Coordinates of C-alpha atoms in Angstrom, one line a residue:
X1 CA -28.8 -16.9 -32.0
X2 CA -31.9 -18.3 -33.5
X3 CA -34.1 -15.8 -31.7
X4 CA -31.7 -12.9 -32.4
X5 CA -32.4 -12.2 -36.1
X6 CA -31.3 -8.9 -37.6
X7 CA -34.6 -7.3 -36.9
X8 CA -34.0 -7.9 -33.2
X9 CA -30.3 -7.0 -33.3
X10 CA -30.7 -3.3 -32.6
X11 CA -32.0 -4.0 -29.1
X12 CA -29.0 -6.1 -28.2
X13 CA -25.9 -4.7 -26.5
X14 CA -22.8 -5.8 -28.4
X15 CA -20.8 -5.6 -25.1
X16 CA -23.3 -7.9 -23.4
X17 CA -23.1 -10.4 -26.3
X18 CA -19.4 -10.3 -25.9
X19 CA -19.7 -11.0 -22.2
X20 CA -22.0 -14.0 -22.9
X21 CA -19.4 -15.4 -25.4
X22 CA -16.6 -14.9 -22.9
X23 CA -18.7 -16.5 -20.2
X24 CA -19.3 -19.6 -22.3
X25 CA -15.6 -19.8 -23.1
X26 CA -14.4 -19.2 -19.5
X27 CA -16.9 -21.8 -18.2
X28 CA -14.8 -24.6 -19.7
X29 CA -11.5 -22.7 -20.1
X30 CA -11.8 -22.6 -23.9
X31 CA -9.6 -20.2 -25.6
X32 CA -11.4 -17.8 -27.9
X33 CA -10.3 -14.9 -30.0
X34 CA -13.2 -12.8 -28.6
X35 CA -11.0 -11.7 -25.7
X36 CA -8.7 -9.8 -28.1
X37 CA -11.5 -8.2 -30.2
X38 CA -10.5 -5.1 -32.2
X39 CA -13.6 -3.0 -32.0
X40 CA -12.3 -0.5 -34.6
X41 CA -12.2 -3.2 -37.3
X42 CA -15.9 -4.0 -36.9
X43 CA -18.7 -2.6 -39.0
X44 CA -20.1 0.0 -36.6
X45 CA -23.7 -0.7 -37.3
X46 CA -25.6 -2.4 -34.4
X47 CA -26.8 -5.2 -36.7
X48 CA -23.3 -6.1 -37.8
X49 CA -21.8 -5.9 -34.3
X50 CA -24.6 -8.1 -32.9
X51 CA -24.3 -10.6 -35.7
X52 CA -20.5 -10.8 -35.1
X53 CA -21.0 -11.4 -31.4
X54 CA -23.7 -13.9 -31.9
X55 CA -21.6 -15.9 -34.3
X56 CA -18.7 -15.9 -31.8
X57 CA -21.1 -17.0 -28.9
X58 CA -22.5 -19.8 -31.1
X59 CA -18.9 -21.0 -32.0
X60 CA -17.9 -21.0 -28.3
X61 CA -21.1 -22.8 -27.4
X62 CA -20.6 -25.4 -30.1
X63 CA -17.1 -26.1 -28.9
X64 CA -18.3 -26.2 -25.3
X65 CA -21.0 -28.6 -26.1
X66 CA -18.6 -31.1 -27.8
X67 CA -16.2 -30.8 -24.9
X68 CA -18.7 -31.2 -22.1
X69 CA -21.1 -33.9 -23.6
X70 CA -19.7 -36.8 -21.6
X71 CA -19.7 -34.9 -18.3
X72 CA -23.1 -33.1 -18.2
X73 CA -25.3 -34.7 -15.5
X74 CA -28.5 -32.7 -15.8
X75 CA -31.2 -32.6 -18.4
X76 CA -30.7 -29.8 -20.9
X77 CA -33.7 -27.7 -21.5
X78 CA -34.0 -25.1 -24.2
X79 CA -34.8 -21.9 -22.4
X80 CA -37.4 -19.4 -23.6
X81 CA -35.8 -16.0 -23.5
X82 CA -37.7 -12.8 -23.9
X83 CA -35.5 -10.2 -25.5
X84 CA -35.9 -6.7 -24.1
X85 CA -34.1 -3.4 -24.7
X86 CA -31.2 -3.3 -22.3
X87 CA -32.1 -0.7 -19.8
X88 CA -31.3 0.2 -16.2
X89 CA -35.0 0.7 -15.7
X90 CA -36.4 -2.1 -13.4
X91 CA -38.8 -4.7 -14.8
X92 CA -41.9 -4.6 -12.7
X93 CA -43.9 -7.7 -11.8
X94 CA -47.6 -8.0 -12.6
X95 CA -47.2 -7.6 -16.3
X96 CA -49.8 -9.0 -18.8
X97 CA -48.0 -12.3 -18.9
X98 CA -48.3 -12.8 -15.1
X99 CA -50.6 -15.6 -14.1
X100 CA -51.2 -14.2 -10.6
X101 CA -54.9 -13.6 -9.8
X102 CA -54.3 -11.9 -6.4
X103 CA -55.7 -8.5 -5.8
X104 CA -53.3 -5.5 -6.0
X105 CA -51.5 -4.9 -2.7
X106 CA -52.4 -1.9 -0.6
X107 CA -50.9 1.4 -1.5
X108 CA -48.8 1.3 1.7
X109 CA -47.0 -1.8 0.4
X110 CA -43.9 -1.4 -1.7
X111 CA -44.4 -2.8 -5.2
X112 CA -42.4 -5.9 -6.1
X113 CA -39.7 -5.1 -8.7
X114 CA -37.9 -7.9 -10.5
X115 CA -34.3 -6.9 -11.2
X116 CA -33.4 -8.4 -14.6
X117 CA -31.6 -11.7 -14.5
X118 CA -30.4 -14.4 -16.9
X119 CA -30.2 -18.2 -16.5
X120 CA -26.9 -19.3 -14.9
X121 CA -25.5 -15.8 -14.3
X122 CA -28.5 -14.2 -12.6
X123 CA -28.3 -10.5 -12.1
X124 CA -24.5 -10.5 -11.9
X125 CA -23.9 -8.7 -15.2
X126 CA -24.5 -5.0 -14.3
X127 CA -24.9 -3.8 -17.9
X128 CA -27.9 -6.1 -18.2
X129 CA -29.4 -6.0 -14.7
X130 CA -28.8 -2.4 -13.9
X131 CA -27.3 -3.3 -10.5
X132 CA -24.3 -1.1 -9.3
X133 CA -20.9 -2.7 -9.9
X134 CA -19.9 -4.3 -6.7
X135 CA -16.8 -2.7 -5.2
X136 CA -15.2 -3.8 -1.9
X137 CA -14.6 -0.2 -0.8
X138 CA -18.3 0.6 -1.2
X139 CA -19.7 -2.7 0.1
X140 CA -21.7 -1.1 2.9
X141 CA -23.2 1.4 0.5
X142 CA -24.2 -1.2 -2.1
X143 CA -27.3 -2.3 -0.4
X144 CA -28.7 1.3 -0.2
X145 CA -27.8 2.0 -3.8
X146 CA -29.9 -1.0 -4.8
X147 CA -32.8 0.2 -2.6
X148 CA -32.6 3.7 -4.0
X149 CA -32.8 2.4 -7.6
X150 CA -35.2 -0.5 -7.3
X151 CA -37.2 0.0 -4.0
X152 CA -37.8 -1.9 -0.8
X153 CA -39.1 -5.1 -2.2
X154 CA -37.2 -6.8 -5.1
X155 CA -36.1 -10.1 -6.6
X156 CA -32.7 -10.6 -8.1
X157 CA -30.6 -13.5 -9.3
X158 CA -27.5 -14.7 -7.4
X159 CA -26.5 -18.2 -8.6
X160 CA -25.2 -20.3 -5.8
X161 CA -27.2 -18.4 -3.2
X162 CA -30.8 -18.1 -4.6
X163 CA -33.2 -20.7 -6.0
X164 CA -33.4 -22.1 -9.5
X165 CA -31.4 -21.6 -12.7
X166 CA -31.4 -17.8 -12.1
X167 CA -30.5 -18.0 -8.4
X168 CA -33.6 -16.0 -7.5
X169 CA -33.9 -14.4 -4.1
X170 CA -36.3 -11.9 -2.6
X171 CA -35.0 -8.8 -0.8
X172 CA -37.1 -7.2 2.0
X173 CA -36.4 -4.5 4.5
X174 CA -39.5 -4.2 6.7
X175 CA -38.9 -5.9 10.1
X176 CA -42.5 -6.9 10.4
X177 CA -42.4 -8.7 7.0
X178 CA -39.1 -10.3 8.1
X179 CA -40.8 -11.9 11.1
X180 CA -43.2 -13.7 8.8
X181 CA -40.3 -15.5 7.1
X182 CA -38.5 -16.3 10.4
X183 CA -41.7 -17.7 12.0
X184 CA -42.2 -19.9 8.9
X185 CA -39.0 -21.8 9.5
X186 CA -40.0 -23.9 12.5
X187 CA -37.4 -25.8 14.6
X188 CA -34.9 -26.3 11.7
X189 CA -34.0 -22.8 10.4
X190 CA -32.0 -22.1 7.3
X191 CA -29.1 -19.7 6.9
X192 CA -26.3 -18.4 4.7
X193 CA -24.0 -21.3 5.8
X194 CA -26.1 -23.6 3.6
X195 CA -24.8 -21.7 0.6
X196 CA -21.1 -22.2 1.3
X197 CA -20.9 -24.6 -1.6
X198 CA -17.1 -24.7 -1.6
X199 CA -17.0 -25.5 2.1
X200 CA -19.6 -28.2 1.7
X201 CA -17.8 -29.8 -1.2
X202 CA -14.5 -29.7 0.7
X203 CA -16.0 -31.3 3.8
X204 CA -17.5 -34.1 1.7
X205 CA -14.4 -34.8 -0.3
X206 CA -12.1 -34.7 2.8
X207 CA -14.3 -37.4 4.5
X208 CA -15.3 -35.0 7.3
X209 CA -17.4 -36.7 10.1
X210 CA -19.7 -33.6 10.0
X211 CA -21.1 -35.0 6.7
X212 CA -23.3 -38.1 6.4
X213 CA -25.5 -39.8 3.8
X214 CA -29.2 -38.8 4.1
X215 CA -31.8 -41.3 4.9
X216 CA -34.3 -39.2 3.0
X217 CA -34.6 -35.6 1.7
X218 CA -37.5 -34.4 3.8
X219 CA -35.5 -31.9 5.7
X220 CA -34.4 -29.7 2.8
X221 CA -30.7 -29.2 2.0
X222 CA -28.8 -29.3 -1.2
X223 CA -30.6 -32.3 -2.7
X224 CA -27.3 -34.2 -3.4
X225 CA -28.1 -37.0 -0.9
X226 CA -25.8 -35.7 1.9
X227 CA -26.5 -34.1 5.2
X228 CA -23.8 -31.5 5.9
X229 CA -24.6 -31.1 9.6
X230 CA -23.6 -27.7 10.8
X231 CA -23.7 -26.4 7.2
X232 CA -27.1 -27.7 6.5
X233 CA -30.5 -27.8 8.2
X234 CA -32.5 -30.6 9.7
X235 CA -31.7 -33.1 12.4
X236 CA -28.0 -33.3 11.7
X237 CA -27.7 -29.5 12.0
X238 CA -29.7 -29.5 15.2
X239 CA -27.7 -32.3 16.8
X240 CA -24.3 -30.7 15.9
X241 CA -25.3 -27.2 16.7
X242 CA -26.7 -28.2 20.1
X243 CA -23.5 -29.9 21.0
X244 CA -21.3 -27.0 19.8
X245 CA -23.1 -24.2 21.5
X246 CA -23.5 -26.0 24.8
X247 CA -20.9 -24.7 27.2
X248 CA -20.1 -21.9 24.7
X249 CA -22.9 -19.4 24.4
X250 CA -24.3 -19.6 27.9
X251 CA -23.4 -16.3 29.8
X252 CA -22.1 -18.2 32.8
X253 CA -19.8 -20.4 30.6
X254 CA -18.6 -17.4 28.7
X255 CA -17.7 -15.6 32.0
X256 CA -15.5 -18.6 32.9
X257 CA -13.5 -18.2 29.7
X258 CA -12.9 -14.5 30.2
X259 CA -9.8 -14.6 32.4
X260 CA -7.8 -16.6 29.8
X261 CA -9.1 -14.4 26.9
X262 CA -8.2 -11.3 28.8
X263 CA -4.7 -12.6 29.5
X264 CA -4.2 -13.5 25.8
X265 CA -5.4 -10.0 24.8
X266 CA -3.0 -8.4 27.3
X267 CA -0.1 -10.5 26.0
X268 CA -1.0 -9.5 22.4
X269 CA -1.3 -5.9 23.3
X270 CA 2.3 -5.7 24.4
X271 CA 3.3 -6.7 20.9
X272 CA 1.0 -4.2 19.2
X273 CA 3.6 -1.4 18.6
X274 CA 5.7 -3.9 16.6
X275 CA 2.8 -4.3 14.2
X276 CA 2.0 -0.7 13.7
X277 CA 2.7 -1.0 9.9
X278 CA 0.2 -3.9 9.6
X279 CA -2.6 -3.8 12.2
X280 CA -4.7 -6.3 10.3
X281 CA -2.0 -9.0 10.6
X282 CA -1.6 -8.3 14.3
X283 CA -5.4 -8.6 14.9
X284 CA -5.5 -11.9 13.0
X285 CA -2.9 -13.4 15.3
X286 CA -4.4 -11.8 18.4
X287 CA -7.8 -13.3 17.5
X288 CA -6.2 -16.7 17.1
X289 CA -4.5 -16.4 20.5
X290 CA -7.7 -15.5 22.2
X291 CA -9.6 -18.4 20.6
X292 CA -6.8 -20.8 21.6
X293 CA -7.2 -19.6 25.2
X294 CA -10.9 -20.3 24.9
X295 CA -10.5 -23.7 23.1
X296 CA -7.4 -25.1 24.8
X297 CA -6.9 -22.9 27.9
X298 CA -3.6 -21.8 26.6
X299 CA -2.8 -18.5 24.8
X300 CA -0.6 -19.5 21.8
X301 CA 1.3 -16.2 21.8
X302 CA 1.5 -16.0 18.1
X303 CA 1.0 -12.2 18.1
X304 CA 4.2 -11.9 20.2
X305 CA 6.2 -14.5 18.4
X306 CA 5.8 -13.1 14.9
X307 CA 7.1 -9.8 16.1
X308 CA 10.0 -11.4 17.9
X309 CA 13.4 -11.6 16.3
X310 CA 14.0 -14.9 18.1
X311 CA 14.4 -18.0 15.9
X312 CA 13.3 -20.1 18.8
X313 CA 10.0 -18.2 19.1
X314 CA 9.3 -18.5 15.4
X315 CA 10.1 -22.3 15.5
X316 CA 7.8 -22.8 18.5
X317 CA 4.9 -21.1 16.8
X318 CA 5.5 -22.1 13.2
X319 CA 2.6 -24.5 13.1
X320 CA 0.2 -21.8 14.6
X321 CA 1.4 -19.3 12.0
X322 CA 0.6 -21.8 9.2
X323 CA -2.9 -22.4 10.7
X324 CA -3.7 -18.6 10.8
X325 CA -2.4 -18.0 7.3
X326 CA -4.4 -20.9 5.9
X327 CA -7.6 -20.0 7.8
X328 CA -7.4 -16.5 6.3
X329 CA -6.7 -18.0 2.9
X330 CA -9.9 -20.0 3.1
X331 CA -12.0 -16.9 3.7
X332 CA -10.1 -14.9 1.0
X333 CA -10.5 -17.5 -1.7
X334 CA -14.1 -18.2 -0.7
X335 CA -14.9 -14.5 -1.2
X336 CA -13.1 -14.5 -4.6
X337 CA -15.1 -17.5 -5.8
X338 CA -18.4 -16.0 -4.7
X339 CA -17.7 -13.0 -6.9
X340 CA -17.9 -15.2 -10.1
X341 CA -21.0 -17.3 -10.9
X342 CA -18.8 -19.4 -13.2
X343 CA -17.1 -20.9 -10.1
X344 CA -20.4 -22.2 -8.8
X345 CA -21.4 -23.5 -12.2
X346 CA -18.2 -25.3 -12.8
X347 CA -18.3 -27.0 -9.4
X348 CA -22.0 -27.8 -8.8
X349 CA -23.1 -28.5 -12.4
X350 CA -20.0 -29.8 -14.1
X351 CA -18.0 -31.3 -11.2
X352 CA -14.9 -29.4 -12.2
X353 CA -12.2 -27.9 -10.0
X354 CA -11.1 -24.5 -11.0
X355 CA -7.7 -22.9 -10.1
X356 CA -9.5 -20.8 -7.5
X357 CA -11.1 -23.9 -5.9
X358 CA -7.7 -25.7 -5.9
X359 CA -6.2 -22.7 -4.1
X360 CA -9.0 -22.8 -1.6
X361 CA -8.6 -26.6 -1.1
X362 CA -4.9 -26.2 -0.4
X363 CA -5.6 -23.8 2.4
X364 CA -8.5 -25.9 3.6
X365 CA -6.3 -29.0 3.9
X366 CA -3.7 -27.1 5.8
X367 CA -6.3 -25.9 8.3
X368 CA -7.6 -29.4 8.8
X369 CA -4.1 -31.0 9.1
X370 CA -2.8 -28.5 11.7
X371 CA -6.1 -28.1 13.6
X372 CA -7.0 -31.8 13.9
X373 CA -3.4 -32.5 15.1
X374 CA -3.7 -29.9 17.8
X375 CA -7.0 -31.2 19.0
X376 CA -6.0 -34.8 19.0
X377 CA -2.8 -33.9 21.0
X378 CA -5.0 -32.2 23.6
X379 CA -7.3 -35.3 23.8
X380 CA -4.2 -37.5 24.4
X381 CA -3.1 -35.2 27.2
X382 CA -6.6 -35.2 28.7
X383 CA -6.6 -39.0 28.8
X384 CA -3.2 -39.0 30.5
X385 CA -4.5 -36.6 33.1
X386 CA -1.7 -34.2 31.9
X387 CA -3.8 -30.9 31.8
X388 CA -3.3 -28.0 34.2
X389 CA -6.2 -26.3 36.0
X390 CA -6.7 -23.6 33.2
X391 CA -6.7 -26.2 30.5
X392 CA -9.2 -28.3 32.4
X393 CA -11.5 -25.3 32.4
X394 CA -11.2 -24.9 28.6
X395 CA -14.1 -25.4 26.1
X396 CA -12.4 -28.5 24.6
X397 CA -12.0 -30.2 27.9
X398 CA -15.7 -29.7 28.6
X399 CA -16.5 -30.9 25.1
X400 CA -14.6 -34.1 25.6
X401 CA -16.5 -34.8 28.8
X402 CA -19.9 -34.0 27.3
X403 CA -19.2 -36.1 24.2
X404 CA -18.3 -39.1 26.2
X405 CA -21.3 -38.7 28.6
X406 CA -23.8 -38.1 25.8
X407 CA -22.7 -41.1 23.9
X408 CA -23.7 -43.3 26.8
X409 CA -26.8 -41.5 27.7
X410 CA -28.5 -40.2 24.5
X411 CA -27.7 -42.1 21.3
X412 CA -29.9 -39.9 19.1
X413 CA -28.5 -36.5 20.1
X414 CA -25.0 -37.6 20.7
X415 CA -22.0 -36.9 18.5
X416 CA -19.0 -39.1 17.8
X417 CA -15.5 -38.2 18.9
X418 CA -14.6 -37.5 15.2
X419 CA -17.6 -35.2 14.9
X420 CA -16.6 -33.4 18.1
X421 CA -13.1 -32.9 16.7
X422 CA -14.4 -31.5 13.4
X423 CA -16.9 -29.2 15.2
X424 CA -14.1 -27.8 17.5
X425 CA -11.8 -27.3 14.5
X426 CA -14.6 -25.4 12.7
X427 CA -15.2 -23.1 15.7
X428 CA -11.4 -22.4 16.0
X429 CA -10.7 -21.5 12.4
X430 CA -13.9 -19.5 11.6
X431 CA -13.2 -17.4 14.7
X432 CA -10.0 -16.0 13.3
X433 CA -11.2 -13.9 10.4
X434 CA -14.6 -12.9 11.8
X435 CA -13.2 -11.8 15.2
X436 CA -10.2 -9.9 13.7
X437 CA -12.3 -8.1 11.1
X438 CA -14.9 -6.9 13.6
X439 CA -12.2 -5.9 16.0
X440 CA -10.4 -4.0 13.2
X441 CA -13.6 -2.0 12.5
X442 CA -14.1 -1.2 16.2
X443 CA -10.5 0.2 16.4
X444 CA -10.8 2.1 13.1
X445 CA -14.0 3.9 14.1
X446 CA -12.6 4.8 17.4
X447 CA -9.3 6.0 15.9
X448 CA -11.2 8.2 13.4
X449 CA -13.2 9.8 16.1
X450 CA -10.8 11.1 18.8
X451 CA -13.6 12.5 21.0
X452 CA -15.1 9.0 21.1
X453 CA -11.8 7.4 21.9
X454 CA -11.1 9.8 24.8
X455 CA -14.6 9.3 26.3
X456 CA -14.2 5.5 26.0
X457 CA -10.7 5.6 27.5
X458 CA -11.9 7.6 30.5
X459 CA -14.8 5.2 31.1
X460 CA -12.5 2.1 30.9
X461 CA -9.8 3.6 33.2
X462 CA -12.5 4.5 35.8
X463 CA -14.0 1.0 35.6
X464 CA -10.6 -0.7 36.0
X465 CA -9.8 1.5 39.0
X466 CA -13.0 0.7 40.8
X467 CA -13.7 -2.9 39.8
X468 CA -10.5 -4.3 38.4
X469 CA -8.3 -7.0 39.8
X470 CA -4.9 -6.6 41.5
X471 CA -5.9 -3.4 43.3
X472 CA -7.7 -1.8 40.4
X473 CA -5.0 -2.4 37.8
X474 CA -6.2 -5.3 35.6
X475 CA -9.3 -5.9 33.5
X476 CA -11.7 -8.6 34.6
X477 CA -15.3 -9.7 33.9
X478 CA -16.8 -7.1 36.2
X479 CA -15.0 -4.3 34.4
X480 CA -16.5 -5.5 31.0
X481 CA -20.1 -5.7 32.2
X482 CA -22.6 -3.4 30.6
X483 CA -23.4 -1.7 33.9
X484 CA -19.7 -0.8 34.3
X485 CA -18.8 0.3 30.8
X486 CA -22.1 1.2 29.0
X487 CA -20.2 3.5 26.5
X488 CA -18.0 0.5 25.4
X489 CA -21.1 -1.5 24.6
X490 CA -22.6 1.5 22.7
X491 CA -19.4 1.8 20.7
X492 CA -19.5 -1.8 19.7
X493 CA -23.1 -1.6 18.7
X494 CA -22.5 1.5 16.6
X495 CA -19.5 -0.1 14.9
X496 CA -21.7 -3.1 14.0
X497 CA -24.4 -0.8 12.7
X498 CA -22.0 1.2 10.5
X499 CA -19.9 -1.8 9.3
X500 CA -21.7 -5.0 10.0
X501 CA -19.8 -8.3 9.7
X502 CA -22.0 -9.3 6.7
X503 CA -23.8 -7.3 4.1
X504 CA -27.2 -9.0 4.7
X505 CA -28.8 -9.1 8.1
X506 CA -30.1 -12.7 7.5
X507 CA -30.7 -15.1 4.7
X508 CA -33.7 -17.3 5.3
X509 CA -36.0 -19.7 3.6
X510 CA -39.8 -20.1 4.1
X511 CA -39.4 -23.8 4.4
X512 CA -42.9 -24.7 5.7
X513 CA -45.4 -23.0 3.4
X514 CA -46.1 -20.0 1.1
X515 CA -45.8 -16.6 2.9
X516 CA -47.5 -13.4 1.9
X517 CA -45.1 -10.4 2.0
X518 CA -46.3 -6.9 1.1
X519 CA -49.4 -8.5 -0.4
X520 CA -47.4 -10.8 -2.7
X521 CA -47.3 -14.6 -2.2
X522 CA -43.7 -15.8 -1.8
X523 CA -43.6 -19.6 -2.8
X524 CA -42.5 -22.2 -0.2
X525 CA -38.8 -22.8 -0.4
X526 CA -37.8 -19.3 -1.6
X527 CA -34.6 -17.6 -0.4
X528 CA -35.2 -14.3 1.3
X529 CA -32.5 -11.8 2.1
X530 CA -33.4 -9.5 5.0
X531 CA -31.4 -6.4 4.4
X532 CA -29.7 -3.9 6.7
X533 CA -31.2 -0.4 7.2
X534 CA -28.0 0.8 8.7
X535 CA -27.7 3.9 6.6
X536 CA -31.4 4.7 6.2
X537 CA -32.1 8.2 7.6
X538 CA -35.7 7.1 8.2
X539 CA -34.4 4.7 10.9
X540 CA -31.0 6.1 12.1
X541 CA -31.0 9.7 11.1
X542 CA -31.5 12.2 13.9
X543 CA -32.0 15.8 13.0
X544 CA -29.3 17.0 10.6
X545 CA -26.8 14.3 11.5
X546 CA -25.6 12.1 8.7
X547 CA -26.5 8.4 9.4
X548 CA -23.0 7.6 8.1
X549 CA -21.4 9.3 11.0
X550 CA -20.1 7.3 13.9
X551 CA -22.1 8.3 17.0
X552 CA -22.4 5.7 19.8
X553 CA -24.9 7.9 21.6
X554 CA -27.5 6.5 19.2
X555 CA -27.7 3.5 21.5
X556 CA -28.5 5.3 24.7
X557 CA -31.8 3.8 26.1
X558 CA -33.8 7.0 25.5
X559 CA -32.8 7.2 21.8
X560 CA -33.3 3.6 20.7

């Protein structure tokens, strides 16, 4: 307000000032009359509107200051804010105020453009930043819209994901420049999981064995004195990740899990017609059944039981249904919280629990309660030698054996039994939403392209007849190999190109040193988003075909 005298008022947006006032109020759930503002009753001149909004913002800030004084745990600094006309035109770096003395980049390099951002809210207010309003039904086009408007090398503010009070991150799209960042990470890479602040807080507060106190802060992380293991970087991440992926990602191990997964998929498929009015729900339960087969060696059969009219079937699987519903709730509430910078600020700066976070925590606690009970019951049966042959070949049985062997052989890289339980729970619950959503997109693309569906069906039927089990009637590992069904693999790659599981290809940090990207020095410790080029005609266009079309033939060897 002090900086915004009436001579500056005409360059302010009254709507933006209103949003700032509302933001200050919502941050601490303070009621304010600015929500019910009658625009018709205001003096229409820009100066009066701005003054009115500034006074409301100041009042809300004053009330917030009095309310929060005992709880604030970080030094308050008075920011220096440069007021500019609010415009959708990007602010370019390298202005007169820049202290950079490096030579201008070559002409072939894209120019770094700084998308306008503000402290605490970053670039999340579209009227100020010029970013397109994020909409779920256009999430795959959002990246290209930003590129078209601001170019191929940008910075923007995303609090909770980027660095500093603005949440600054760099966006790059050139694979050669991406490799510079990846190679700068060393043996302890960073990733988007570090930014799952709600998950990290819930793990810490629930006393998860995945979390431990840090001996020092030399390995990066959140700077709060905790090592979040799998959701962090450093030795804890390396130890837990090594244990989790052993016996899971190796192709020979994966092949051993396929018979059970195929059986679970076949069982679920019989129930598919009963779910024709809600395919997403069906795929959620089918994904859980397949992961249960992998984890426990036993298909839970929830996709069948929820379609059954039998009370006994529902009672038998009631706990599994609770688990699936809660696992999906964790992802849904996480996505909702990530849409609002206020959620991150309330939690990480003020230590508050919002209603959204409490909803998330309720689902999280259910996942842990049900999942840990299932895993401990399996361990008890393992110790009683009460597992059948299929269960003994499961991932969890192998994990129990590895955990007990590693504890006696290698103290540094070993995990405790409690850590193993938490890691297996994590693998089980995160697999539900991710697997079901990717499967849904595969089915959607195939259904919307009947010629693709028919070609794929013909290939699969032929492969089953020539390489399938039981006289060429059942799917097996040989049927699913790339040499047997190349078109199936092309369809899956094309589906991932068109509708990837996540909007950014990778989020990485140059943790070892500064890195020069497109002729600009990116400081050590910066967050870099490596964007998809899925809809860029320069990369995926072929002749007059629209890159948004679904065409698996793009992945034939002579076209890649």
